[in-house]
Amino acid sequence: MNIELQCCALFIVFTITVMFLREKKLDLMNRKLFFRAICACFVCLFFDIFSIIMIDQTVSGSVPHSATEIVCKLYIMLLVLQGYFGYVYASTSLLPLEKTWAKNLRIVFHLIFVAGEVLILVLPIDFFADGRIVYSYGPSTSVAYLLSAVYIISTIVTTIAYRNQIPGRRFVAMLFWQGIWLLAAGIQFLVPSLLLVGFASAFGMVILYIQLENPSEYYDGSTGLFTTNALSAYIHDKYKFGRQFSMFTAKIHFLSNYVDYNMEHDAVIRTARALVALGPEPAFRIDDDTFCVVYDDKDRMFEKAADIKRQKDGVKDIPAKGTYLLIPDSHELSGPDEFFRFLHTYLESEQEIVICDKALINELRDQIRIKKMIDEALRNDRVEVFYQPFYNIKKSCFDVAEALVRIRLENGEIVAPPRFIPIAEESGQIRSIGIRVFEKVCEFIASGEAGKVGLEKIEINVSAAQFDRDDPERFVMENIQKYDISPEWINLEITETAATKNWDIMLDNMHRLIDKGVTFSLDDFGTGRSNIDYFVNMPVKTVKFDNTFTQGFFSNDRMKPVLTGMTDIVHKLDMGIVAEGIETEEQARAMKEMGVEYIQGYYYSRPLPKDELIKFLNLNNSMNE
Ligand code: C2E
Ligand code: CA
Ligand code: CA
């Protein structure tokens, strides 16, 4: 009898089924459908073998013809079922099931399946046996082949049409699985003694199991928890099938440098155990030190999160801090993309407990919008530079201007930096913005227009992020050379925050630029933590008294001696002073009397687009000549 291949296949499928059943379960649609497909494959193979035996027995006269007909029909009905399950497995993960047309298509395929099975049942079937050549034929079998072809081709077409939605590996595995089936059916059609279809379907299952439903994708070896991949599939499923959920995330921050690998490992294992002990809900390890548990009910989630926090607070032997991110209502977030963006954004929060509510979600959406706005502005050259001139008291003219970035929206509206600089600093876009600003300033200087209207220096703001990672010297000098301008034109304004991160590297960078002729100012002096160390040891030429600091001079009597004293100290250290935020004549006079070198503020001019700046300087600088 020609059943060796089928027996082999049956054994393979049996092994995969056992392996699959032994795994820890995560309620995933894909896995349910895979299990259904593999069960169908198993039963189908069984009936494949059984029908061959029956045909053999009928030919030798020991079994009645009608009994074998029934078994043959059952076999080909199962073959169709297998094809149908294969299609459902593929289309459920690929098609947008929330759309009506996809739902309708599902119903159509289901109806075709039922109609096909009924037809197979009622239409006549016959079989042929001659040595190793054994097959069934007739209208019933033809319907089965036709339907199987429809399912295989539909699966292939769907996979190709939606290949952008799945990782390349998944795409290749699905095509391979279906392709192998199609190929085997073709060969068997041409050479009937090669009963390959059953074996091919088992082989396809092996590929699916190893490539797509492989346990190592879903289980973290060291903790036994589910992995990030599992979480991703799980959350996608939840949103796709409209099931609400709640989740808490706990992150361990080790506090001391003395925490070694063993201690970390111990903390991770203990956390994993504690999470599993909380209940039957699935627990995930989504990063080395980050864990989460998903619940159907938010009250239970709050209760369990509090439980974990209590347990964590009770641990005294490991110097670690826990932070918690709670998402009570999954439906507040629009879908898996927003869900994971939320997770990644707020996991980095400094707070101990973050609860996802409408306000946070709006903040997130705002951030996303602004990031997109910055990207578009960079792409479409809508990052602009405005210039605010400073008044040089000694020379009675405007010889310095500060470059202040703006984003122009498509409708012409201008967006000021406080709206986007903090987000750009966080996302790293600040570096592209900084490059753009620098190029525009260099262009302005190189055009000769800046010099013609009496300017001698342009000040450019640099964020900590720009001084941290980039090589500022190379970037600055490359542009200076490219535009062929003197480095003396450039003054970089930095803040104390730039200095707090990598003090030595920053000083080194500053000195190298200073050697080339670039100068520096300390911006926003008088805000935040004013560390005397910084302005004593930083090689800056100028200190800029911040708006709030200078405003204090006029609104708070006790600030007056502070500012006057500070002015004295700065001058003794051989640095100049720019007073920022001067809005009235009276304020300007007071600052002059106090002895600052430069005045910047709306009193003289707001930040202006380049052309208006030129007009302003043409008018005001020539009057003083
Ligand atoms: P900043 O460096 O302290 O710049 C001075 C800010 O004060 C500017 O706000 C300016 O328009 C505003 N200002 C000037 N005179 C007055 C006044 O008399 N009264 C008041 N109330 N405000 C005045 P702007 O242009 O909105 O810039 C805000 C901040 O954005 C800047 O503060 C700077 O930290 C940052 N920034 C601007 N351009 C860039 C850039 O190209 N790169 C980086 N990294 N940061 C920038
Ligand atoms: Ca500034
Ligand atoms: Ca400032």
mmCIF file of C-alpha atoms in Angstrom, residues 22-210:
data_model
loop_
_atom_site.group_PDB
_atom_site.id
_atom_site.type_symbol
_atom_site.label_atom_id
_atom_site.label_comp_id
_atom_site.label_asym_id
_atom_site.label_seq_id
_atom_site.Cartn_x
_atom_site.Cartn_y
_atom_site.Cartn_z
ATOM 1 C CA ARG A 22 2.641 21.550 26.054
ATOM 2 C CA GLU A 23 3.368 25.279 25.675
ATOM 3 C CA LYS A 24 2.083 27.843 28.105
ATOM 4 C CA LYS A 25 -1.072 29.286 26.599
ATOM 5 C CA LEU A 26 -1.591 32.844 25.517
ATOM 6 C CA ASP A 27 -5.045 33.574 24.226
ATOM 7 C CA LEU A 28 -4.133 34.623 20.691
ATOM 8 C CA MET A 29 -6.441 34.300 17.706
ATOM 9 C CA ASN A 30 -3.574 33.241 15.465
ATOM 10 C CA ARG A 31 -2.657 30.419 17.750
ATOM 11 C CA LYS A 32 -6.238 29.230 18.045
ATOM 12 C CA LEU A 33 -6.525 29.188 14.278
ATOM 13 C CA PHE A 34 -3.182 27.461 13.931
ATOM 14 C CA PHE A 35 -4.357 24.793 16.359
ATOM 15 C CA ARG A 36 -7.549 24.338 14.364
ATOM 16 C CA ALA A 37 -5.544 24.029 11.147
ATOM 17 C CA ILE A 38 -3.188 21.479 12.633
ATOM 18 C CA CYS A 39 -6.088 19.386 14.035
ATOM 19 C CA ALA A 40 -7.730 19.437 10.596
ATOM 20 C CA CYS A 41 -4.421 18.370 9.054
ATOM 21 C CA PHE A 42 -4.092 15.509 11.536
ATOM 22 C CA VAL A 43 -7.617 14.153 11.004
ATOM 23 C CA CYS A 44 -7.299 14.630 7.252
ATOM 24 C CA LEU A 45 -4.078 12.598 7.163
ATOM 25 C CA PHE A 46 -5.722 9.937 9.228
ATOM 26 C CA PHE A 47 -8.593 9.641 6.758
ATOM 27 C CA ASP A 48 -6.138 9.796 3.875
ATOM 28 C CA ILE A 49 -4.480 6.618 5.171
ATOM 29 C CA PHE A 50 -7.791 5.075 6.165
ATOM 30 C CA SER A 51 -9.288 5.646 2.702
ATOM 31 C CA ILE A 52 -6.284 4.036 0.988
ATOM 32 C CA ILE A 53 -6.619 0.998 3.251
ATOM 33 C CA MET A 54 -10.347 0.866 2.551
ATOM 34 C CA ILE A 55 -9.869 1.111 -1.216
ATOM 35 C CA ASP A 56 -7.303 -1.658 -1.022
ATOM 36 C CA GLN A 57 -9.663 -3.815 0.986
ATOM 37 C CA THR A 58 -12.590 -3.110 -1.368
ATOM 38 C CA VAL A 59 -10.528 -4.124 -4.386
ATOM 39 C CA SER A 60 -9.645 -7.377 -2.654
ATOM 40 C CA GLY A 61 -13.324 -7.811 -1.926
ATOM 41 C CA SER A 62 -13.336 -7.723 1.860
ATOM 42 C CA VAL A 63 -15.085 -4.324 2.320
ATOM 43 C CA PRO A 64 -18.279 -3.177 0.548
ATOM 44 C CA HIS A 65 -17.952 -0.428 -2.073
ATOM 45 C CA SER A 66 -20.392 1.909 -0.338
ATOM 46 C CA ALA A 67 -18.445 1.974 2.938
ATOM 47 C CA THR A 68 -15.249 2.972 1.110
ATOM 48 C CA GLU A 69 -17.145 5.675 -0.779
ATOM 49 C CA ILE A 70 -18.167 7.214 2.533
ATOM 50 C CA VAL A 71 -14.590 7.148 3.857
ATOM 51 C CA CYS A 72 -13.268 8.649 0.603
ATOM 52 C CA LYS A 73 -15.858 11.407 0.816
ATOM 53 C CA LEU A 74 -14.953 12.117 4.422
ATOM 54 C CA TYR A 75 -11.307 12.365 3.408
ATOM 55 C CA ILE A 76 -11.881 14.867 0.630
ATOM 56 C CA MET A 77 -14.296 16.849 2.804
ATOM 57 C CA LEU A 78 -11.540 17.123 5.392
ATOM 58 C CA LEU A 79 -9.122 18.155 2.670
ATOM 59 C CA VAL A 80 -11.428 21.050 1.821
ATOM 60 C CA LEU A 81 -11.790 21.877 5.525
ATOM 61 C CA GLN A 82 -8.023 22.047 5.793
ATOM 62 C CA GLY A 83 -7.805 24.420 2.843
ATOM 63 C CA TYR A 84 -10.551 26.538 4.346
ATOM 64 C CA PHE A 85 -8.843 26.704 7.757
ATOM 65 C CA GLY A 86 -5.609 27.658 6.030
ATOM 66 C CA TYR A 87 -7.367 30.530 4.342
ATOM 67 C CA VAL A 88 -9.036 31.635 7.605
ATOM 68 C CA TYR A 89 -5.675 31.499 9.409
ATOM 69 C CA ALA A 90 -4.068 33.748 6.816
ATOM 70 C CA SER A 91 -6.963 36.137 6.246
ATOM 71 C CA THR A 92 -7.678 36.698 9.944
ATOM 72 C CA SER A 93 -4.211 38.041 10.530
ATOM 73 C CA LEU A 94 -4.081 39.957 7.251
ATOM 74 C CA LEU A 95 -7.478 41.403 6.401
ATOM 75 C CA PRO A 96 -8.842 44.480 8.165
ATOM 76 C CA LEU A 97 -11.682 42.582 9.832
ATOM 77 C CA GLU A 98 -13.299 45.708 11.231
ATOM 78 C CA LYS A 99 -14.227 46.709 7.658
ATOM 79 C CA THR A 100 -17.599 45.603 6.321
ATOM 80 C CA TRP A 101 -16.243 44.278 3.042
ATOM 81 C CA ALA A 102 -13.800 42.019 4.887
ATOM 82 C CA LYS A 103 -16.619 40.722 7.077
ATOM 83 C CA ASN A 104 -18.744 40.076 3.984
ATOM 84 C CA LEU A 105 -15.874 38.318 2.245
ATOM 85 C CA ARG A 106 -15.554 36.066 5.271
ATOM 86 C CA ILE A 107 -19.231 35.185 5.056
ATOM 87 C CA VAL A 108 -18.919 34.468 1.314
ATOM 88 C CA PHE A 109 -15.990 32.118 1.882
ATOM 89 C CA HIS A 110 -17.872 30.420 4.651
ATOM 90 C CA LEU A 111 -20.928 29.887 2.464
ATOM 91 C CA ILE A 112 -18.781 28.544 -0.373
ATOM 92 C CA PHE A 113 -17.260 26.133 2.118
ATOM 93 C CA VAL A 114 -20.632 24.861 3.395
ATOM 94 C CA ALA A 115 -22.070 24.589 -0.139
ATOM 95 C CA GLY A 116 -18.941 22.751 -1.304
ATOM 96 C CA GLU A 117 -19.109 20.233 1.534
ATOM 97 C CA VAL A 118 -22.795 19.560 0.829
ATOM 98 C CA LEU A 119 -22.010 19.062 -2.864
ATOM 99 C CA ILE A 120 -19.194 16.645 -2.057
ATOM 100 C CA LEU A 121 -21.578 14.721 0.137
ATOM 101 C CA VAL A 122 -24.348 14.374 -2.462
ATOM 102 C CA LEU A 123 -22.351 14.034 -5.695
ATOM 103 C CA PRO A 124 -21.182 10.585 -6.779
ATOM 104 C CA ILE A 125 -17.613 9.408 -6.169
ATOM 105 C CA ASP A 126 -15.618 6.473 -7.458
ATOM 106 C CA PHE A 127 -12.106 5.202 -6.912
ATOM 107 C CA PHE A 128 -9.342 3.500 -8.744
ATOM 108 C CA ALA A 129 -6.699 1.111 -7.481
ATOM 109 C CA ASP A 130 -3.937 -0.616 -9.351
ATOM 110 C CA GLY A 131 -0.925 -1.545 -7.247
ATOM 111 C CA ARG A 132 0.534 1.654 -5.849
ATOM 112 C CA ILE A 133 -1.742 3.872 -7.904
ATOM 113 C CA VAL A 134 -4.743 4.626 -5.724
ATOM 114 C CA TYR A 135 -7.090 7.560 -6.098
ATOM 115 C CA SER A 136 -10.694 8.624 -5.974
ATOM 116 C CA TYR A 137 -12.382 10.462 -8.833
ATOM 117 C CA GLY A 138 -15.731 11.655 -10.058
ATOM 118 C CA PRO A 139 -17.803 14.889 -9.630
ATOM 119 C CA SER A 140 -17.452 14.852 -5.829
ATOM 120 C CA THR A 141 -13.641 14.751 -6.032
ATOM 121 C CA SER A 142 -13.598 17.436 -8.739
ATOM 122 C CA VAL A 143 -15.532 19.795 -6.460
ATOM 123 C CA ALA A 144 -13.015 19.122 -3.682
ATOM 124 C CA TYR A 145 -10.033 19.873 -5.936
ATOM 125 C CA LEU A 146 -11.673 23.015 -7.241
ATOM 126 C CA LEU A 147 -12.448 24.289 -3.753
ATOM 127 C CA SER A 148 -8.974 23.478 -2.461
ATOM 128 C CA ALA A 149 -7.492 25.390 -5.387
ATOM 129 C CA VAL A 150 -9.768 28.357 -4.602
ATOM 130 C CA TYR A 151 -8.591 28.431 -0.980
ATOM 131 C CA ILE A 152 -4.924 28.022 -1.776
ATOM 132 C CA ILE A 153 -4.998 30.700 -4.453
ATOM 133 C CA SER A 154 -7.059 33.048 -2.254
ATOM 134 C CA THR A 155 -4.580 32.606 0.569
ATOM 135 C CA ILE A 156 -1.660 33.333 -1.748
ATOM 136 C CA VAL A 157 -3.377 36.377 -3.268
ATOM 137 C CA THR A 158 -4.324 37.755 0.180
ATOM 138 C CA THR A 159 -0.813 37.223 1.483
ATOM 139 C CA ILE A 160 0.711 39.029 -1.486
ATOM 140 C CA ALA A 161 -1.842 41.855 -1.404
ATOM 141 C CA TYR A 162 -1.249 42.528 2.307
ATOM 142 C CA ARG A 163 2.461 41.805 2.450
ATOM 143 C CA ASN A 164 3.116 45.338 3.771
ATOM 144 C CA GLN A 165 1.232 44.494 6.938
ATOM 145 C CA ILE A 166 3.353 41.555 7.935
ATOM 146 C CA PRO A 167 7.044 41.083 8.580
ATOM 147 C CA GLY A 168 8.997 39.699 5.639
ATOM 148 C CA ARG A 169 9.619 36.438 7.458
ATOM 149 C CA ARG A 170 5.899 35.856 7.908
ATOM 150 C CA PHE A 171 5.273 36.657 4.258
ATOM 151 C CA VAL A 172 7.847 34.149 3.045
ATOM 152 C CA ALA A 173 6.612 31.435 5.434
ATOM 153 C CA MET A 174 2.976 31.821 4.351
ATOM 154 C CA LEU A 175 3.858 31.708 0.659
ATOM 155 C CA PHE A 176 6.118 28.731 1.174
ATOM 156 C CA TRP A 177 3.427 26.874 3.095
ATOM 157 C CA GLN A 178 0.782 27.401 0.425
ATOM 158 C CA GLY A 179 3.236 27.042 -2.466
ATOM 159 C CA ILE A 180 4.391 23.655 -1.275
ATOM 160 C CA TRP A 181 0.790 22.497 -1.190
ATOM 161 C CA LEU A 182 0.077 23.713 -4.663
ATOM 162 C CA LEU A 183 3.245 22.107 -5.991
ATOM 163 C CA ALA A 184 2.466 18.753 -4.342
ATOM 164 C CA ALA A 185 -1.074 18.782 -5.732
ATOM 165 C CA GLY A 186 0.326 19.477 -9.213
ATOM 166 C CA ILE A 187 2.830 16.625 -8.998
ATOM 167 C CA GLN A 188 0.219 14.225 -7.639
ATOM 168 C CA PHE A 189 -2.110 15.189 -10.494
ATOM 169 C CA LEU A 190 0.577 14.310 -13.062
ATOM 170 C CA VAL A 191 1.970 11.244 -11.269
ATOM 171 C CA PRO A 192 -0.945 9.632 -9.360
ATOM 172 C CA SER A 193 1.286 7.104 -7.629
ATOM 173 C CA LEU A 194 3.046 9.960 -5.760
ATOM 174 C CA LEU A 195 0.588 10.689 -2.963
ATOM 175 C CA LEU A 196 2.354 13.893 -1.893
ATOM 176 C CA VAL A 197 -0.484 16.175 -0.806
ATOM 177 C CA GLY A 198 -0.770 14.800 2.715
ATOM 178 C CA PHE A 199 2.962 15.023 3.307
ATOM 179 C CA ALA A 200 3.094 18.518 1.853
ATOM 180 C CA SER A 201 0.421 19.732 4.238
ATOM 181 C CA ALA A 202 2.355 18.306 7.195
ATOM 182 C CA PHE A 203 5.539 19.936 5.911
ATOM 183 C CA GLY A 204 3.638 23.230 5.597
ATOM 184 C CA MET A 205 2.575 22.903 9.242
ATOM 185 C CA VAL A 206 6.191 22.421 10.297
ATOM 186 C CA ILE A 207 7.154 25.617 8.498
ATOM 187 C CA LEU A 208 4.273 27.527 10.070
ATOM 188 C CA TYR A 209 5.130 26.230 13.499
ATOM 189 C CA ILE A 210 8.830 26.980 13.311
#
